[in-house]
Amino acid sequence: MADVKGTPREVRKAAIASLFGSALEWYDFFLYGTAAALVFNSLFFPTFDPLVGTIAAFGTNAVGFLARPLGGIVFGHFGDRIGRKSMLVTTLVIMGVATCLIGLLPTYATIGAWAPVLLVALRIVQGIAVGGEWGGGVLIVSEHAPSHRRGFYSAWSQTGVGLGFVLSASAYALAQAVTTKESFLAWGWRVPFVVGILLTAVGLLIRLRIMETPAFREKESEPKKSTPPLIDVIRTHPKSILIAFGARVAETGASYLFLTFSLSYAAEVGVGKGVVLAALVVGMLFESFAMPMFGALSDRIGRRPVYIGGAVAVIVWAYPFFAMFDTRDPVLIFVAIFVAVVIGHGAMIGTQPAFFTELFASRVAYSGLALGHELASMIVGGFSPIIATALLAWAGASWPVALFLIVMGAVTVFAVAAAPETNPAVLKNRKAPEGSEAPEEPAEPEAPEEPEAPEEPEEPEEEAEVTFRTV
């Protein structure tokens, strides 16, 4: 990725806009996962056994993940061709409308089987929107930021993801607190969805104020390639796509176990969902501001060590996480969630934007980010709560779920270990023994372009001569 940066003011505006825009868009997306764990089983799948109904509700949640690569491909294509900003505005509007409509849906008791069908359709629309949003939200910051601060600034786009969860969980906690159980099932669960349309309007105003990224503006002056960006990135960056996919296995798989499955597991072991929701809100709030710290750390020591550290933390914490839930002690449950979310997940997701951006050339960055990121979301993120619920039903205990977490962590450690270090500042400071990166040093100054300088003045000189003669 070329180091074309914006002014300090542009960088700050891009970071703030990405933070608030992604927070509001992910608020909409996370609402569904929370509702799937809390109410959708009884409202849209009442004829099933409760555990089977929960699996069915998580299944509709997974449908959104299946749609995310489609959104990534479509919006990635246009994001690489016509700009990052316009795609961010479009995805935000689509997400807001779909979320509001979910809040207005009649349930199974009113229209029967059409209720889950319409629910699935709107979840697909949500998935398409969020699949197109993530890559653009990351690039709008990382392509503005200077390379030596890219980790810190681009992590603020992920802070928006964390705050989106905090907003959605808080909205549900508030709705439960101010209604009776009957009122919550009747109408209270709808309020956070319908309010989403107002938040969308706020996010739209913020995103319309940002500028297109310097890297894309520079690329616009270059001749357009006829090859679609998707084909181009698959042909030129296949390893980067696989690395991004593998790096996301533990990050996305673990996050949805911690954020979604933990609510269902709490009910199985007799812990109130309010305790877990409160712990998740606190954990995600702390993680949201830990992300830029991990991003800044990756600016100093490299993307790989920070990312691998987070994956190792997930592996080490897998069994203690569920063991602490089994105690039913609220304090231990808070500790379990805090360590898992802030340290394990936070180190990976805070480093991810800069790491992934630097894996791809600017001309195909949107498509490359979307493809690697959203394929992992579809295969791992969407199905991890279903797999975990099935493992729990099969074993009647948490140990296979913990083992599942360990396997995902190991996949990510292997993928990131196989990746090159992408931080330009770290590569520049490396000594001679690390000769594998040495060839990259001459490329940065772009020395071959210097001799071409005399050619450029020749044209202006001719123009000056003509002007003189005309005068």
Short mmCIF file of C-alpha atoms in Angstrom, two decimals:
data_model
loop_
_atom_site.label_atom_id
_atom_site.label_comp_id
_atom_site.label_asym_id
_atom_site.label_seq_id
_atom_site.Cartn_x
_atom_site.Cartn_y
_atom_site.Cartn_z
CA MET A 1 0.00 0.00 0.00
CA ALA A 2 1.32 3.42 -0.96
CA ASP A 3 1.99 5.88 1.85
CA VAL A 4 -0.24 8.68 0.57
CA LYS A 5 -1.59 10.51 3.59
CA GLY A 6 -4.06 13.26 4.31
CA THR A 7 -3.54 16.37 6.39
CA PRO A 8 -3.70 15.93 10.20
CA ARG A 9 -7.17 17.52 10.16
CA GLU A 10 -8.39 15.14 7.45
CA VAL A 11 -7.02 12.16 9.39
CA ARG A 12 -8.84 13.20 12.55
CA LYS A 13 -12.11 13.84 10.68
CA ALA A 14 -11.87 10.47 8.95
CA ALA A 15 -11.20 8.67 12.24
CA ILE A 16 -14.13 10.35 14.00
CA ALA A 17 -16.50 9.79 11.08
CA SER A 18 -15.49 6.14 10.81
CA LEU A 19 -15.93 5.64 14.55
CA PHE A 20 -19.45 7.07 14.73
CA GLY A 21 -20.59 5.70 11.38
CA SER A 22 -19.46 2.16 12.09
CA ALA A 23 -20.85 2.35 15.66
CA LEU A 24 -24.31 3.12 14.33
CA GLU A 25 -24.15 0.55 11.53
CA TRP A 26 -22.90 -2.20 13.83
CA TYR A 27 -25.51 -1.22 16.42
CA ASP A 28 -28.07 -2.35 13.85
CA PHE A 29 -26.25 -5.57 13.06
CA PHE A 30 -25.59 -6.57 16.69
CA LEU A 31 -29.21 -5.90 17.67
CA TYR A 32 -30.21 -8.94 15.68
CA GLY A 33 -27.70 -11.24 17.40
CA THR A 34 -28.87 -10.09 20.84
CA ALA A 35 -32.53 -10.55 19.91
CA ALA A 36 -31.76 -14.00 18.47
CA ALA A 37 -30.33 -15.04 21.83
CA LEU A 38 -33.13 -13.46 23.89
CA VAL A 39 -36.50 -13.47 22.11
CA PHE A 40 -36.55 -14.66 18.51
CA ASN A 41 -36.80 -18.35 19.45
CA SER A 42 -40.15 -17.83 21.22
CA LEU A 43 -41.55 -15.15 18.87
CA PHE A 44 -40.64 -16.58 15.47
CA PHE A 45 -40.07 -20.30 16.21
CA PRO A 46 -42.60 -21.08 19.00
CA THR A 47 -43.42 -24.59 17.73
CA PHE A 48 -39.86 -25.87 18.34
CA ASP A 49 -38.28 -27.27 21.47
CA PRO A 50 -36.61 -24.31 23.29
CA LEU A 51 -33.04 -25.46 22.53
CA VAL A 52 -33.93 -26.25 18.90
CA GLY A 53 -35.69 -22.89 18.68
CA THR A 54 -32.50 -21.20 19.87
CA ILE A 55 -30.52 -23.03 17.18
CA ALA A 56 -33.11 -21.92 14.59
CA ALA A 57 -32.86 -18.32 15.80
CA PHE A 58 -29.07 -18.47 15.56
CA GLY A 59 -29.58 -19.98 12.10
CA THR A 60 -31.41 -16.86 10.92
CA ASN A 61 -28.57 -14.87 12.47
CA ALA A 62 -26.10 -16.92 10.42
CA VAL A 63 -28.00 -16.09 7.22
CA GLY A 64 -26.81 -12.51 7.61
CA PHE A 65 -23.26 -13.79 7.67
CA LEU A 66 -23.85 -15.84 4.53
CA ALA A 67 -24.87 -12.65 2.75
CA ARG A 68 -21.84 -10.65 3.88
CA PRO A 69 -19.42 -11.86 1.16
CA LEU A 70 -21.97 -10.82 -1.47
CA GLY A 71 -22.06 -7.34 0.02
CA GLY A 72 -18.28 -7.31 0.21
CA ILE A 73 -17.92 -8.29 -3.45
CA VAL A 74 -20.51 -5.81 -4.77
CA PHE A 75 -19.54 -2.81 -2.66
CA GLY A 76 -15.85 -3.73 -2.86
CA HIS A 77 -16.04 -3.56 -6.66
CA PHE A 78 -17.65 -0.12 -6.69
CA GLY A 79 -15.55 1.05 -3.75
CA ASP A 80 -12.40 0.35 -5.77
CA ARG A 81 -13.88 1.88 -8.92
CA ILE A 82 -15.87 4.95 -7.85
CA GLY A 83 -14.79 5.62 -4.26
CA ARG A 84 -14.87 4.60 -0.61
CA LYS A 85 -17.12 7.40 0.67
CA SER A 86 -20.13 6.76 -1.59
CA MET A 87 -20.22 3.10 -0.62
CA LEU A 88 -20.18 3.96 3.09
CA VAL A 89 -23.18 6.26 2.65
CA THR A 90 -25.10 3.63 0.66
CA THR A 91 -24.49 0.77 3.09
CA LEU A 92 -25.52 2.91 6.06
CA VAL A 93 -28.90 3.76 4.49
CA ILE A 94 -29.59 0.14 3.52
CA MET A 95 -28.74 -1.10 7.02
CA GLY A 96 -30.90 1.51 8.77
CA VAL A 97 -34.00 0.79 6.70
CA ALA A 98 -33.67 -3.01 7.08
CA THR A 99 -33.23 -2.73 10.85
CA CYS A 100 -36.28 -0.52 11.25
CA LEU A 101 -38.40 -2.96 9.24
CA ILE A 102 -37.32 -5.86 11.49
CA GLY A 103 -38.71 -3.90 14.43
CA LEU A 104 -42.05 -3.59 12.62
CA LEU A 105 -42.35 -7.27 11.62
CA PRO A 106 -45.42 -9.26 12.73
CA THR A 107 -44.52 -12.45 14.61
CA TYR A 108 -45.39 -16.11 14.07
CA ALA A 109 -48.55 -15.72 16.15
CA THR A 110 -49.85 -13.14 13.66
CA ILE A 111 -48.84 -14.37 10.19
CA GLY A 112 -47.48 -17.85 10.80
CA ALA A 113 -44.57 -19.13 8.69
CA TRP A 114 -44.30 -15.84 6.80
CA ALA A 115 -42.84 -14.25 9.93
CA PRO A 116 -39.54 -16.19 9.91
CA VAL A 117 -39.38 -15.91 6.11
CA LEU A 118 -39.54 -12.11 6.22
CA LEU A 119 -37.13 -12.09 9.16
CA VAL A 120 -34.59 -14.05 7.12
CA ALA A 121 -35.05 -11.77 4.10
CA LEU A 122 -34.32 -8.65 6.13
CA ARG A 123 -31.36 -10.34 7.80
CA ILE A 124 -29.93 -11.01 4.33
CA VAL A 125 -30.25 -7.30 3.51
CA GLN A 126 -28.47 -6.45 6.77
CA GLY A 127 -25.70 -8.91 5.91
CA ILE A 128 -25.18 -7.39 2.45
CA ALA A 129 -24.95 -3.90 3.95
CA VAL A 130 -22.50 -4.74 6.73
CA GLY A 131 -20.42 -6.87 4.34
CA GLY A 132 -19.89 -3.80 2.20
CA GLU A 133 -19.34 -1.44 5.11
CA TRP A 134 -16.37 -2.90 6.96
CA GLY A 135 -13.73 -2.55 4.24
CA GLY A 136 -14.77 1.00 3.41
CA GLY A 137 -14.87 2.03 7.06
CA VAL A 138 -11.33 0.76 7.54
CA LEU A 139 -9.94 2.26 4.32
CA ILE A 140 -11.43 5.71 4.89
CA VAL A 141 -9.12 5.99 7.91
CA SER A 142 -6.10 3.87 7.00
CA GLU A 143 -5.71 5.54 3.59
CA HIS A 144 -5.73 8.96 5.26
CA ALA A 145 -3.28 8.06 8.03
CA PRO A 146 0.55 8.21 7.80
CA SER A 147 2.16 4.77 7.83
CA HIS A 148 3.91 5.24 11.20
CA ARG A 149 0.53 5.97 12.89
CA ARG A 150 -1.72 3.81 10.75
CA GLY A 151 -2.28 1.20 13.47
CA PHE A 152 -3.48 3.79 15.98
CA TYR A 153 -5.75 5.78 13.69
CA SER A 154 -7.32 2.89 11.78
CA ALA A 155 -8.15 1.08 15.03
CA TRP A 156 -10.74 3.78 15.73
CA SER A 157 -12.90 2.25 12.98
CA GLN A 158 -12.97 -0.93 15.10
CA THR A 159 -13.78 1.10 18.19
CA GLY A 160 -17.00 1.89 16.37
CA VAL A 161 -17.72 -1.84 16.17
CA GLY A 162 -17.27 -2.19 19.92
CA LEU A 163 -19.41 0.85 20.69
CA GLY A 164 -22.08 -0.49 18.33
CA PHE A 165 -22.34 -3.59 20.49
CA VAL A 166 -22.41 -1.50 23.67
CA LEU A 167 -25.26 0.59 22.23
CA SER A 168 -27.27 -2.44 21.13
CA ALA A 169 -26.82 -4.38 24.38
CA SER A 170 -27.57 -1.26 26.44
CA ALA A 171 -30.72 -0.61 24.41
CA TYR A 172 -31.93 -4.14 25.13
CA ALA A 173 -30.99 -3.94 28.80
CA LEU A 174 -32.92 -0.67 29.09
CA ALA A 175 -35.93 -2.07 27.23
CA GLN A 176 -36.01 -5.07 29.58
CA ALA A 177 -35.60 -2.88 32.64
CA VAL A 178 -38.54 -0.57 31.89
CA THR A 179 -41.02 -3.25 30.76
CA THR A 180 -42.54 -6.37 32.23
CA LYS A 181 -41.63 -9.72 30.71
CA GLU A 182 -44.96 -9.81 28.86
CA SER A 183 -44.60 -6.24 27.58
CA PHE A 184 -41.04 -6.87 26.45
CA LEU A 185 -42.13 -9.89 24.38
CA ALA A 186 -45.15 -8.01 23.05
CA TRP A 187 -43.51 -4.73 21.97
CA GLY A 188 -40.46 -3.82 24.08
CA TRP A 189 -38.00 -5.79 21.91
CA ARG A 190 -39.07 -3.74 18.88
CA VAL A 191 -38.10 -0.32 20.23
CA PRO A 192 -34.28 -0.65 19.78
CA PHE A 193 -34.82 -1.72 16.14
CA VAL A 194 -37.16 1.15 15.27
CA VAL A 195 -34.95 3.74 17.00
CA GLY A 196 -32.16 2.60 14.67
CA ILE A 197 -33.57 4.71 11.84
CA LEU A 198 -32.94 7.90 13.84
CA LEU A 199 -29.37 6.84 14.53
CA THR A 200 -28.95 6.14 10.81
CA ALA A 201 -29.85 9.75 10.02
CA VAL A 202 -27.16 10.94 12.45
CA GLY A 203 -24.57 8.61 10.91
CA LEU A 204 -25.50 9.80 7.43
CA LEU A 205 -24.86 13.44 8.33
CA ILE A 206 -21.45 12.51 9.73
CA ARG A 207 -20.36 10.40 6.74
CA LEU A 208 -21.39 13.00 4.18
CA ARG A 209 -18.86 15.43 5.72
CA ILE A 210 -15.74 13.33 5.13
CA MET A 211 -13.47 13.55 2.08
CA GLU A 212 -12.48 10.75 -0.26
CA THR A 213 -9.15 9.16 0.72
CA PRO A 214 -5.86 10.55 -0.70
CA ALA A 215 -4.84 7.09 -1.94
CA PHE A 216 -8.04 6.77 -3.97
CA ARG A 217 -7.82 10.35 -5.28
CA GLU A 218 -4.29 9.63 -6.50
CA LYS A 219 -5.41 6.36 -8.08
CA GLU A 220 -8.22 8.13 -9.98
CA SER A 221 -5.65 9.89 -12.16
CA GLU A 222 -4.18 6.56 -13.28
CA PRO A 223 -5.50 4.64 -16.31
CA LYS A 224 -8.40 2.36 -15.32
CA LYS A 225 -7.78 -1.38 -15.61
CA SER A 226 -10.39 -3.38 -17.49
CA THR A 227 -10.03 -6.33 -15.12
CA PRO A 228 -12.70 -6.27 -12.35
CA PRO A 229 -11.10 -5.59 -8.94
CA LEU A 230 -12.33 -8.95 -7.60
CA ILE A 231 -10.54 -10.88 -10.35
CA ASP A 232 -7.50 -8.64 -10.04
CA VAL A 233 -7.13 -9.20 -6.28
CA ILE A 234 -7.63 -12.97 -6.53
CA ARG A 235 -4.96 -13.15 -9.25
CA THR A 236 -2.41 -10.83 -7.65
CA HIS A 237 -2.98 -11.27 -3.88
CA PRO A 238 -4.14 -14.88 -3.26
CA LYS A 239 -1.86 -15.35 -0.25
CA SER A 240 -3.06 -12.11 1.34
CA ILE A 241 -6.69 -13.23 1.03
CA LEU A 242 -5.88 -16.54 2.74
CA ILE A 243 -3.92 -14.79 5.49
CA ALA A 244 -6.79 -12.37 6.16
CA PHE A 245 -9.23 -15.27 6.26
CA GLY A 246 -7.09 -17.30 8.66
CA ALA A 247 -6.38 -14.30 10.86
CA ARG A 248 -10.10 -13.75 11.27
CA VAL A 249 -10.94 -17.31 12.35
CA ALA A 250 -10.18 -16.75 16.03
CA GLU A 251 -11.15 -13.08 16.01
CA THR A 252 -14.64 -13.49 14.54
CA GLY A 253 -15.36 -17.00 15.85
CA ALA A 254 -14.38 -16.15 19.41
CA SER A 255 -16.18 -12.80 19.39
CA TYR A 256 -19.54 -14.33 18.53
CA LEU A 257 -19.10 -17.04 21.14
CA PHE A 258 -18.25 -14.41 23.75
CA LEU A 259 -20.97 -11.95 22.66
CA THR A 260 -23.84 -14.20 21.57
CA PHE A 261 -23.43 -17.82 22.68
CA SER A 262 -22.47 -16.76 26.22
CA LEU A 263 -26.03 -15.44 26.71
CA SER A 264 -27.48 -18.87 25.89
CA TYR A 265 -24.84 -20.69 27.96
CA ALA A 266 -25.64 -18.48 30.94
CA ALA A 267 -29.26 -19.60 30.79
CA GLU A 268 -28.16 -23.27 30.64
CA VAL A 269 -26.11 -22.99 33.85
CA GLY A 270 -28.65 -20.86 35.69
CA VAL A 271 -27.06 -17.41 35.41
CA GLY A 272 -29.33 -14.45 34.76
CA LYS A 273 -28.94 -12.98 31.28
CA GLY A 274 -28.91 -9.51 32.82
CA VAL A 275 -25.61 -10.33 34.56
CA VAL A 276 -24.01 -11.46 31.31
CA LEU A 277 -25.38 -8.51 29.33
CA ALA A 278 -23.98 -6.10 31.93
CA ALA A 279 -20.60 -7.84 31.85
CA LEU A 280 -20.55 -7.75 28.04
CA VAL A 281 -21.39 -4.04 27.96
CA VAL A 282 -18.59 -3.24 30.44
CA GLY A 283 -16.12 -5.52 28.65
CA MET A 284 -16.90 -4.11 25.20
CA LEU A 285 -16.75 -0.55 26.50
CA PHE A 286 -13.23 -1.15 27.83
CA GLU A 287 -12.27 -3.02 24.67
CA SER A 288 -13.46 -0.16 22.47
CA PHE A 289 -10.77 2.10 23.93
CA ALA A 290 -8.19 -0.67 24.24
CA MET A 291 -8.31 -1.18 20.45
CA PRO A 292 -6.42 2.04 19.58
CA MET A 293 -3.87 1.14 22.25
CA PHE A 294 -3.25 -2.23 20.60
CA GLY A 295 -3.15 -0.47 17.21
CA ALA A 296 -0.54 1.96 18.56
CA LEU A 297 1.46 -0.96 19.98
CA SER A 298 1.46 -2.56 16.53
CA ASP A 299 2.91 0.71 15.16
CA ARG A 300 5.87 0.25 17.51
CA ILE A 301 6.59 -3.51 17.51
CA GLY A 302 4.78 -4.77 14.40
CA ARG A 303 1.36 -6.13 13.45
CA ARG A 304 2.21 -9.84 13.77
CA PRO A 305 3.33 -10.05 17.43
CA VAL A 306 0.31 -8.11 18.71
CA TYR A 307 -2.15 -10.12 16.62
CA ILE A 308 -0.61 -13.47 17.58
CA GLY A 309 -0.63 -12.39 21.24
CA GLY A 310 -4.40 -11.94 21.08
CA ALA A 311 -4.93 -15.35 19.48
CA VAL A 312 -2.76 -17.03 22.12
CA ALA A 313 -4.79 -15.29 24.85
CA VAL A 314 -7.98 -16.82 23.39
CA ILE A 315 -6.38 -20.28 23.47
CA VAL A 316 -5.17 -19.92 27.06
CA TRP A 317 -8.47 -18.49 28.30
CA ALA A 318 -10.84 -20.98 26.59
CA TYR A 319 -11.32 -23.40 29.51
CA PRO A 320 -11.18 -20.79 32.33
CA PHE A 321 -13.86 -18.77 30.52
CA PHE A 322 -16.51 -21.48 30.84
CA ALA A 323 -15.27 -22.66 34.23
CA MET A 324 -15.93 -19.19 35.62
CA PHE A 325 -19.44 -19.22 34.16
CA ASP A 326 -20.06 -22.59 35.83
CA THR A 327 -19.44 -21.02 39.26
CA ARG A 328 -22.46 -18.72 38.72
CA ASP A 329 -20.49 -16.05 40.57
CA PRO A 330 -21.21 -12.63 38.94
CA VAL A 331 -17.72 -11.32 39.79
CA LEU A 332 -15.99 -14.28 38.13
CA ILE A 333 -18.29 -13.98 35.13
CA PHE A 334 -17.26 -10.32 34.78
CA VAL A 335 -13.59 -11.34 34.95
CA ALA A 336 -14.12 -14.14 32.39
CA ILE A 337 -15.72 -11.77 29.88
CA PHE A 338 -13.34 -8.87 30.57
CA VAL A 339 -10.17 -10.88 29.88
CA ALA A 340 -11.65 -12.67 26.85
CA VAL A 341 -12.99 -9.53 25.22
CA VAL A 342 -10.50 -6.81 26.17
CA ILE A 343 -7.23 -8.74 25.91
CA GLY A 344 -7.88 -11.72 23.63
CA HIS A 345 -10.27 -10.22 21.12
CA GLY A 346 -9.09 -6.62 21.55
CA ALA A 347 -5.49 -7.30 20.53
CA MET A 348 -6.61 -8.95 17.29
CA ILE A 349 -9.35 -6.56 16.23
CA GLY A 350 -7.34 -3.46 17.19
CA THR A 351 -4.44 -4.52 14.96
CA GLN A 352 -6.59 -5.85 12.14
CA PRO A 353 -7.38 -2.69 10.11
CA ALA A 354 -3.75 -1.64 9.57
CA PHE A 355 -2.56 -5.23 9.13
CA PHE A 356 -5.18 -6.10 6.51
CA THR A 357 -4.88 -2.78 4.65
CA GLU A 358 -1.12 -3.26 4.26
CA LEU A 359 -1.63 -6.72 2.76
CA PHE A 360 -3.21 -5.26 -0.41
CA ALA A 361 -2.39 -2.68 -3.09
CA SER A 362 -4.64 0.41 -3.02
CA ARG A 363 -6.26 -0.33 -6.39
CA VAL A 364 -7.82 -3.55 -5.03
CA ALA A 365 -7.79 -2.86 -1.29
CA TYR A 366 -11.57 -2.59 -0.84
CA SER A 367 -12.20 -5.86 -2.70
CA GLY A 368 -9.31 -7.66 -0.97
CA LEU A 369 -10.35 -6.55 2.51
CA ALA A 370 -13.98 -7.42 1.87
CA LEU A 371 -13.21 -10.85 0.44
CA GLY A 372 -10.85 -12.05 3.17
CA HIS A 373 -12.83 -10.46 5.98
CA GLU A 374 -16.33 -11.47 4.90
CA LEU A 375 -15.56 -15.05 3.85
CA ALA A 376 -14.37 -15.65 7.41
CA SER A 377 -17.47 -13.91 8.76
CA MET A 378 -19.67 -16.20 6.70
CA ILE A 379 -17.96 -19.49 7.45
CA VAL A 380 -16.76 -18.95 11.02
CA GLY A 381 -18.61 -15.99 12.54
CA GLY A 382 -22.10 -16.95 11.47
CA PHE A 383 -21.85 -20.61 12.36
CA SER A 384 -19.77 -20.52 15.54
CA PRO A 385 -22.79 -19.94 17.86
CA ILE A 386 -24.68 -22.77 16.10
CA ILE A 387 -21.72 -25.14 16.38
CA ALA A 388 -21.20 -24.20 20.02
CA THR A 389 -24.90 -24.74 20.83
CA ALA A 390 -24.84 -28.12 19.07
CA LEU A 391 -21.67 -29.14 20.94
CA LEU A 392 -23.27 -28.15 24.22
CA ALA A 393 -26.40 -30.17 23.41
CA TRP A 394 -24.28 -33.18 22.42
CA ALA A 395 -21.94 -33.23 25.42
CA GLY A 396 -24.09 -31.54 28.05
CA ALA A 397 -20.92 -29.72 29.13
CA SER A 398 -18.73 -26.82 27.97
CA TRP A 399 -15.45 -28.66 27.32
CA PRO A 400 -16.06 -29.27 23.58
CA VAL A 401 -16.92 -25.59 23.14
CA ALA A 402 -13.66 -24.64 24.85
CA LEU A 403 -11.82 -27.05 22.56
CA PHE A 404 -13.55 -25.42 19.59
CA LEU A 405 -12.16 -22.04 20.74
CA ILE A 406 -8.66 -23.49 21.04
CA VAL A 407 -8.78 -24.88 17.50
CA MET A 408 -9.87 -21.51 16.10
CA GLY A 409 -7.07 -19.78 18.02
CA ALA A 410 -4.50 -22.21 16.63
CA VAL A 411 -5.66 -21.59 13.04
CA THR A 412 -5.17 -17.85 13.51
CA VAL A 413 -1.73 -18.23 15.09
CA PHE A 414 -0.62 -20.33 12.11
CA ALA A 415 -2.06 -17.90 9.54
CA VAL A 416 -0.51 -14.77 11.05
CA ALA A 417 2.83 -16.52 11.63
CA ALA A 418 2.87 -17.33 7.90
CA ALA A 419 2.28 -13.68 6.99
CA PRO A 420 5.03 -11.13 6.34
CA GLU A 421 5.36 -8.21 8.73
CA THR A 422 3.50 -5.36 7.01
CA ASN A 423 4.32 -2.36 9.22
CA PRO A 424 6.51 -0.08 7.02
CA ALA A 425 8.18 1.56 10.03
CA VAL A 426 9.21 -1.79 11.51
CA LEU A 427 10.50 -3.02 8.15
CA LYS A 428 12.53 0.17 7.69
CA ASN A 429 14.24 -0.23 11.06
CA ARG A 430 15.26 -3.83 10.59
CA LYS A 431 18.93 -4.69 10.44
CA ALA A 432 20.85 -6.36 7.66
CA PRO A 433 20.41 -9.97 8.92
CA GLU A 434 16.74 -9.78 8.08
CA GLY A 435 17.59 -9.67 4.42
CA SER A 436 14.25 -10.98 3.24
CA GLU A 437 12.78 -7.49 3.61
CA ALA A 438 15.89 -5.69 2.33
CA PRO A 439 14.70 -5.49 -1.29
CA GLU A 440 11.71 -3.48 -0.13
CA GLU A 441 13.94 -0.62 1.08
CA PRO A 442 14.91 0.70 -2.39
CA ALA A 443 11.29 0.55 -3.50
CA GLU A 444 10.19 3.18 -0.99
CA PRO A 445 12.28 6.08 -2.29
CA GLU A 446 11.23 5.08 -5.83
CA ALA A 447 14.67 6.10 -7.11
CA PRO A 448 13.93 5.17 -10.74
CA GLU A 449 11.50 8.05 -10.95
CA GLU A 450 14.18 10.68 -10.19
CA PRO A 451 15.92 10.56 -13.61
CA GLU A 452 12.57 11.19 -15.27
CA ALA A 453 12.43 14.69 -13.76
CA PRO A 454 14.32 16.38 -16.67
CA GLU A 455 11.74 15.02 -19.13
CA GLU A 456 8.86 16.77 -17.39
CA PRO A 457 10.34 20.30 -17.57
CA GLU A 458 10.71 19.93 -21.36
CA GLU A 459 6.96 20.13 -21.89
CA PRO A 460 6.48 23.24 -19.73
CA GLU A 461 9.45 24.89 -21.52
CA GLU A 462 7.79 24.36 -24.88
CA GLU A 463 4.58 25.81 -23.54
CA ALA A 464 6.48 28.81 -22.15
CA GLU A 465 8.12 29.42 -25.51
CA VAL A 466 4.80 29.37 -27.30
CA THR A 467 3.34 31.78 -24.79
CA PHE A 468 6.25 34.16 -25.24
CA ARG A 469 5.91 34.17 -28.99
CA THR A 470 2.21 34.76 -28.76
CA VAL A 471 2.77 37.76 -26.53
#
